XYZ file of C-alpha atoms in Angstrom:
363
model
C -125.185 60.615 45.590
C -122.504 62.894 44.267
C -122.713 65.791 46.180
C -121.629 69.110 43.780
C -120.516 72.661 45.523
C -120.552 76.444 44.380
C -116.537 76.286 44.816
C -116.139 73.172 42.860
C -118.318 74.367 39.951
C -116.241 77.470 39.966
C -113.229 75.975 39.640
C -114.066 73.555 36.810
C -115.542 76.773 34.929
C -112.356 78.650 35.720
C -110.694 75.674 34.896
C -112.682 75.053 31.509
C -112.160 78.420 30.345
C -108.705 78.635 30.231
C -108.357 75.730 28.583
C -110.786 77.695 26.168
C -108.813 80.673 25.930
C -105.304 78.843 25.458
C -106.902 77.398 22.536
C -107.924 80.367 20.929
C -104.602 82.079 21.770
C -102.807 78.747 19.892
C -104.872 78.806 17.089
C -104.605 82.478 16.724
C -101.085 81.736 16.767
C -101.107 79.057 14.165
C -102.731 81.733 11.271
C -100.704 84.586 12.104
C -97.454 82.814 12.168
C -98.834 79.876 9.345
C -95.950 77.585 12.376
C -97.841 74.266 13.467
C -96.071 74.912 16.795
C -93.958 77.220 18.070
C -92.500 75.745 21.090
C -89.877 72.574 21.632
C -92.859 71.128 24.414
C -95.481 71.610 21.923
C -93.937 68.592 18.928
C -90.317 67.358 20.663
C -90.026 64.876 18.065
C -91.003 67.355 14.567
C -88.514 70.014 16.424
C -85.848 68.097 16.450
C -86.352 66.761 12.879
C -86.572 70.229 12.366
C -83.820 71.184 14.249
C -81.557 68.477 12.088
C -83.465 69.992 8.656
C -82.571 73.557 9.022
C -78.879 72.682 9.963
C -78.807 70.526 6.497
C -80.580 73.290 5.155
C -77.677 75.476 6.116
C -75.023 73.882 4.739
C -76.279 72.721 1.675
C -77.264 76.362 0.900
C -73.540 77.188 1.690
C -72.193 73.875 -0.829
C -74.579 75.789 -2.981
C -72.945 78.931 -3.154
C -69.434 77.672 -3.121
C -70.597 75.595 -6.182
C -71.651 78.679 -8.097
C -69.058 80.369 -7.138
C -66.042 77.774 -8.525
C -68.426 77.239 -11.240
C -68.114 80.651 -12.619
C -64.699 80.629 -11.806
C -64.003 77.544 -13.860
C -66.004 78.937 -17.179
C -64.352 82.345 -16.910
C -61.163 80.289 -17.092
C -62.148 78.081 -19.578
C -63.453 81.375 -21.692
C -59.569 83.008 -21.495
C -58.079 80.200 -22.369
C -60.483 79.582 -25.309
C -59.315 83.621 -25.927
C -55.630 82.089 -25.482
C -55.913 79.486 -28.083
C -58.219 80.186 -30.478
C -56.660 83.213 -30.800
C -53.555 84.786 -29.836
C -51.569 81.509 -29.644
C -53.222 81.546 -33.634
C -52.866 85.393 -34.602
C -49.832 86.411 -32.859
C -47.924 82.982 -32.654
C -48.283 80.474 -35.209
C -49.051 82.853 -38.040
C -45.737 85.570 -37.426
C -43.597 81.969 -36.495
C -44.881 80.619 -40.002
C -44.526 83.426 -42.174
C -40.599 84.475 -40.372
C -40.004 81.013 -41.153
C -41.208 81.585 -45.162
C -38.031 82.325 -47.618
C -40.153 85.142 -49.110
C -40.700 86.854 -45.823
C -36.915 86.757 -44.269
C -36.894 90.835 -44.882
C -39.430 91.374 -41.956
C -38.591 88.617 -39.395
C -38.125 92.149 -37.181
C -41.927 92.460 -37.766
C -42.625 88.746 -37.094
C -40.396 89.009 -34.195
C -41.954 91.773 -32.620
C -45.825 90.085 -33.137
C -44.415 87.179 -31.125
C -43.358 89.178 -28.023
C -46.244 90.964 -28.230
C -48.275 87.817 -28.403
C -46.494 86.017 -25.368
C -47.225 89.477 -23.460
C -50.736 89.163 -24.108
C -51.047 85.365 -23.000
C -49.354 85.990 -19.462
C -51.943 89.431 -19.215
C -54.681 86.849 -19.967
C -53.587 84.233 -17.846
C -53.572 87.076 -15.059
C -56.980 87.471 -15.374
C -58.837 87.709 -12.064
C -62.625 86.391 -10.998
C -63.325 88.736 -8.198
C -60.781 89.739 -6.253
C -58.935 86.482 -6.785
C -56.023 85.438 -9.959
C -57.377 82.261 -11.503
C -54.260 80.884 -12.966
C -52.517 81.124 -9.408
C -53.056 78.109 -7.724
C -53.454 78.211 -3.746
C -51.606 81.391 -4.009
C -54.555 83.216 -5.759
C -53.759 86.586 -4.254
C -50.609 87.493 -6.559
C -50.142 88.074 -10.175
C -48.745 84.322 -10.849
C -46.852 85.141 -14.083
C -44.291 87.864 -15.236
C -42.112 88.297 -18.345
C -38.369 89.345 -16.570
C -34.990 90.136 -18.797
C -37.208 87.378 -21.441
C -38.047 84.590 -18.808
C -41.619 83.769 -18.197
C -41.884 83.695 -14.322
C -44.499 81.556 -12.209
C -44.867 82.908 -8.779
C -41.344 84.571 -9.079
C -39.566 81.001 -10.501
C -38.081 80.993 -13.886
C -40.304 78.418 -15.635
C -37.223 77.981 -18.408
C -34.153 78.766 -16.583
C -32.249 77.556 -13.157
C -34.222 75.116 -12.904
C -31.505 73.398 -10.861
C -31.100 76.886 -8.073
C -32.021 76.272 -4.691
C -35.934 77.829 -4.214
C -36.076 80.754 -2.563
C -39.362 81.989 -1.306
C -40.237 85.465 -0.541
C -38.584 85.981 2.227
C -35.401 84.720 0.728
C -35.440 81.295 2.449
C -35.261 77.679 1.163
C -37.948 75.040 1.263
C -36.125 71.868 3.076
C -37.581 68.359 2.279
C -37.433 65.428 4.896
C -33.962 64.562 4.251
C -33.491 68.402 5.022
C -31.869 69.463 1.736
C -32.964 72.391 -0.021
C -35.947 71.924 -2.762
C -34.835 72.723 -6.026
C -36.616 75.689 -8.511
C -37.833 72.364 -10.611
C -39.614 70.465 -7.544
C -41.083 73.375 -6.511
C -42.589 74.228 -10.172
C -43.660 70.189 -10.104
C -45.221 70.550 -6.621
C -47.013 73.897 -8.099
C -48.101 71.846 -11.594
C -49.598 68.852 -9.209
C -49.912 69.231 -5.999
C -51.098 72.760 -4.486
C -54.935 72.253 -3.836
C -57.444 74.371 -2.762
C -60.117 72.388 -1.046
C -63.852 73.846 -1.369
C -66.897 72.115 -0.053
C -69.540 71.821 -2.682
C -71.420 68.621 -1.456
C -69.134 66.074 -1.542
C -69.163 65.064 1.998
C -66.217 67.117 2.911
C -64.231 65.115 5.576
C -60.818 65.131 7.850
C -58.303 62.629 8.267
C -57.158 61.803 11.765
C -54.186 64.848 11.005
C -56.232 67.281 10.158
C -55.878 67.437 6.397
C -58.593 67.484 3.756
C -59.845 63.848 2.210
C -59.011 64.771 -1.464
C -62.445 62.553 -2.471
C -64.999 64.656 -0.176
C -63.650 68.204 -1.889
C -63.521 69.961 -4.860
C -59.730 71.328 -5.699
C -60.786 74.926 -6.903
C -57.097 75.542 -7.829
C -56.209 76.067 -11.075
C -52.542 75.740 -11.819
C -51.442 78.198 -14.473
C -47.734 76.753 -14.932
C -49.799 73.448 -15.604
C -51.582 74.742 -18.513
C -49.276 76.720 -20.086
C -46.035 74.392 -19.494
C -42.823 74.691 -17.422
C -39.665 73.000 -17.600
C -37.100 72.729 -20.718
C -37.312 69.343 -23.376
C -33.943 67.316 -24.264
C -32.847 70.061 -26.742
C -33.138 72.118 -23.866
C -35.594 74.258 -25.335
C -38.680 75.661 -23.418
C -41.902 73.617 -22.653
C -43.845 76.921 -21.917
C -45.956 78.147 -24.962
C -45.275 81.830 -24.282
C -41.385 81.319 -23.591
C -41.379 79.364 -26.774
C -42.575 82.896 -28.433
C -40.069 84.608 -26.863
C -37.067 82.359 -27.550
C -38.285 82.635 -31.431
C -38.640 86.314 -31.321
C -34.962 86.261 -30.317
C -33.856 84.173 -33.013
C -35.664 85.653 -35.369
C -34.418 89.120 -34.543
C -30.399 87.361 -34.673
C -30.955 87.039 -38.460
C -28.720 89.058 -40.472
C -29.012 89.188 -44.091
C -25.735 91.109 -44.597
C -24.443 87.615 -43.821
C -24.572 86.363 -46.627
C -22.470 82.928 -45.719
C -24.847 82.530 -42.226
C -27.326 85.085 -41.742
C -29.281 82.633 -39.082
C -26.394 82.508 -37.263
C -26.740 78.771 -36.800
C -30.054 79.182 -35.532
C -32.259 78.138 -38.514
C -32.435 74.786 -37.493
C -33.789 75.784 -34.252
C -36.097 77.809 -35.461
C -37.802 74.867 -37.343
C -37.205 72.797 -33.840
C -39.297 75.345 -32.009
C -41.886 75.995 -34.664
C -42.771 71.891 -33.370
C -42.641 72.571 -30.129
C -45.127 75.652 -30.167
C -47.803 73.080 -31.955
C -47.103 70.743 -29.377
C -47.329 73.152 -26.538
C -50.298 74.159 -28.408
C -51.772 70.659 -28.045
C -50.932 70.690 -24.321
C -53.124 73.808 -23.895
C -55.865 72.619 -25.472
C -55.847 69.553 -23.331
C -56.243 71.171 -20.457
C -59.098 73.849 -22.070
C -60.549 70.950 -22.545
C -60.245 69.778 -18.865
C -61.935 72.527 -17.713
C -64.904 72.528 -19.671
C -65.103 69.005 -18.115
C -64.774 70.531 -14.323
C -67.360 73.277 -15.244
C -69.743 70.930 -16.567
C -69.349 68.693 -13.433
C -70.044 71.957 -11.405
C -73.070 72.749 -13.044
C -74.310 68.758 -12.973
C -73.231 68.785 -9.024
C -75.243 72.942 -8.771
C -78.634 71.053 -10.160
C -77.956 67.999 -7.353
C -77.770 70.797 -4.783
C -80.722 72.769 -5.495
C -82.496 69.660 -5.478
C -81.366 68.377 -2.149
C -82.384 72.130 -0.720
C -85.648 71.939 -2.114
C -86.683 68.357 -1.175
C -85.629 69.619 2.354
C -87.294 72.573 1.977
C -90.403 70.712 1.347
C -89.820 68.363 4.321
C -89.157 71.069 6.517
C -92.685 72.822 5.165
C -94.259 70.082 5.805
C -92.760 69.887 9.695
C -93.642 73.243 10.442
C -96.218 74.934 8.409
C -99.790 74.683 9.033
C -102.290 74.758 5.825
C -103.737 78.147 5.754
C -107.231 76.592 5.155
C -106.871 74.048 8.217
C -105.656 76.592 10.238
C -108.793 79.165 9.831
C -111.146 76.714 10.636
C -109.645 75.790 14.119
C -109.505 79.613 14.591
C -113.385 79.935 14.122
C -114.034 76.519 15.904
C -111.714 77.755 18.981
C -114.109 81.184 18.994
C -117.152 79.707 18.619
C -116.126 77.816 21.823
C -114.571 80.642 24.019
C -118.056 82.353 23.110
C -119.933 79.209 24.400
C -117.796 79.237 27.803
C -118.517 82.509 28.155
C -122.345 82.001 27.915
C -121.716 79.394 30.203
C -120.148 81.434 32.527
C -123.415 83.715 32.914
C -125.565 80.695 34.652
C -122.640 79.407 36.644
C -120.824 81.988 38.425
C -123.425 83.486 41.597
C -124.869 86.372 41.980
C -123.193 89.023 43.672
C -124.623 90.781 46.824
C -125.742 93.783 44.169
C -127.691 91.817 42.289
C -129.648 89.559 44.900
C -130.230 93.134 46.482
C -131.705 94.326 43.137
């Protein structure tokens, strides 16, 4: 025969009941805060899933916003240059270079030579457009204008694109860039390295990654630079005449400001034939631009493909993490009135099990 005591019953109410009430407090918990736990010791293994969720969560919202933000960049590029080519390099390039280069319009090649410096002004103030606070055309250097017309060069990043090529490079604080074999790099490495190789590594998804020195592995970024002297063209042919679109411009606004018609045995001045040289040239340069307008529209539309990816990955995670975590609402109000209903039943318990006091056995 089991023998039962006051103290023992006590304690297995006592016992009982807050058991009872940490139930009620938990599932009080659970609808206010809509959290199917709220501690590491209530699920270990869904917090540390959820844990590893919210940290993916993280960084893909981060890819997410770089994304957008290169994206925009990329179409506000593409939209200049479609600005560039559609129409200045149209309106104030090949129609002044044509019509100079007409028999019937020799009298105002001073006109025709002023729309073309006026139009190769207006492509390096596009091309120094900004998005943000940043210049688009600048490559890595994004914080500085990139181009500049001086005494009728175009300029990338300070270097002559047309013109001593073959100078030592002087950065801005007047010293040389050496290569391995220690000599100095010339003005026309230094425009190659700027045309093709100055990236600017952004993580949009990718599975951005380090090599064992440090440096970015160029398939797990995006290179958000966009080199201006690239698009527009650097360098000088086998004539010697410019590759660059707006130096072309310029060169022909020269020659076409040389002519003289009071000479009457020369009045191009031995220029006329390259004036017909360069007139090539700009359509080819013109070619080369669109090119690489049209390379951009193919980065932007690989942005926006790789944004939609993104937002997918965040919501299926999203969801996961929901599921982890959240309670349903419905669930959760029903073990709120099923833990009250038993509270109130301990405490109705309570009344036949705990004695008497002295009071009432008096009474």
């Amino acid at each position: 025969m089991t023998r039962i005591t006051t103290n023992g019953t006590l304690f297995n109410y006592r016992y009982n009941l807050m058991t009872t009430t940490n139930q009620l407090n938990k599932a009080m918990t659970q609808v206010m805060t809509q959290r199917s736990f709220s501690t590491y010791a209530e699920n270990p293994a869904g917090a540390t899933r959820a844990f590893k969720i919210h940290s993916s969560l993280n960084a893909t919202r981060a890819q997410y916003d770089n994304n957008k933000t290169v994206t925009s960049k990329f179409e506000t590029a593409w939209s200049i240059m479609d600005g560039v080519i559609n129409d200045l390099t149209h309106e104030l390039g090949k129609v002044p270079a044509m019509e100079g280069l007409n028999g019937t319009n020799l009298d105002n090649l001073d006109t025709q030579a002023q729309i073309l410096r006026s139009g190769a002004e207006s492509i390096i103030q596009s091309l120094n457009g900004r998005y943000d606070q940043d210049f688009i055309f600048a490559g890595s250097d994004n914080q500085k204008a990139p181009f500049a017309i001086e005494n009728g060069h175009v300029t990338y990043r300070g270097v002559k694109v047309d013109a001593e090529l073959g100078d030592d490079y002087l950065d801005e604080n007047n010293k040389p860039i050496l290569k391995k074999d220690g000599t100095a790099m010339k003005n026309q490495e230094v425009l190659d390295m700027w045309a093709k190789q100055d990236p600017l590594y952004v993580d949009i998804g990718l599975g951005f990654q380090l090599d064992a020195d440090g440096k970015v592995v160029k398939s797990t970024a995006f290179d958000a630079s966009i080199s201006g002297i690239k698009v527009l063209g650097y360098g000088v042919d086998d004539d010697g005449d410019p590759k660059n679109l707006a130096s072309i411009m310029l060169r022909m606004a020269e020659v076409f400001e040389s002519y003289d018609p009071e000479n009457k045995g020369d009045p191009w001045k031995g220029h006329e034939e390259e004036a017909n040289r360069l007139i090539n040239k700009f359509n080819d340069a013109h070619e080369r631009m669109s090119d690489a307008h049209s390379e951009l529209m193919a980065k932007a539309n690989f942005l926006e493909a790789n944004g939609t990816t993104l937002k997918n990955t965040f919501d299926s995670l999203n969801t996961e993490r929901q599921s982890l975590e959240n309670v349903e609402p419905a669930d959760a109000v029903m073990a709120l009135s099923w833990a009250q209903l038993c509270y109130s039943a301990a405490l109705q318990v309570g009344v036949n099990v705990i004695p008497q006091s002295l009071m009432d056995y008096m009474k």
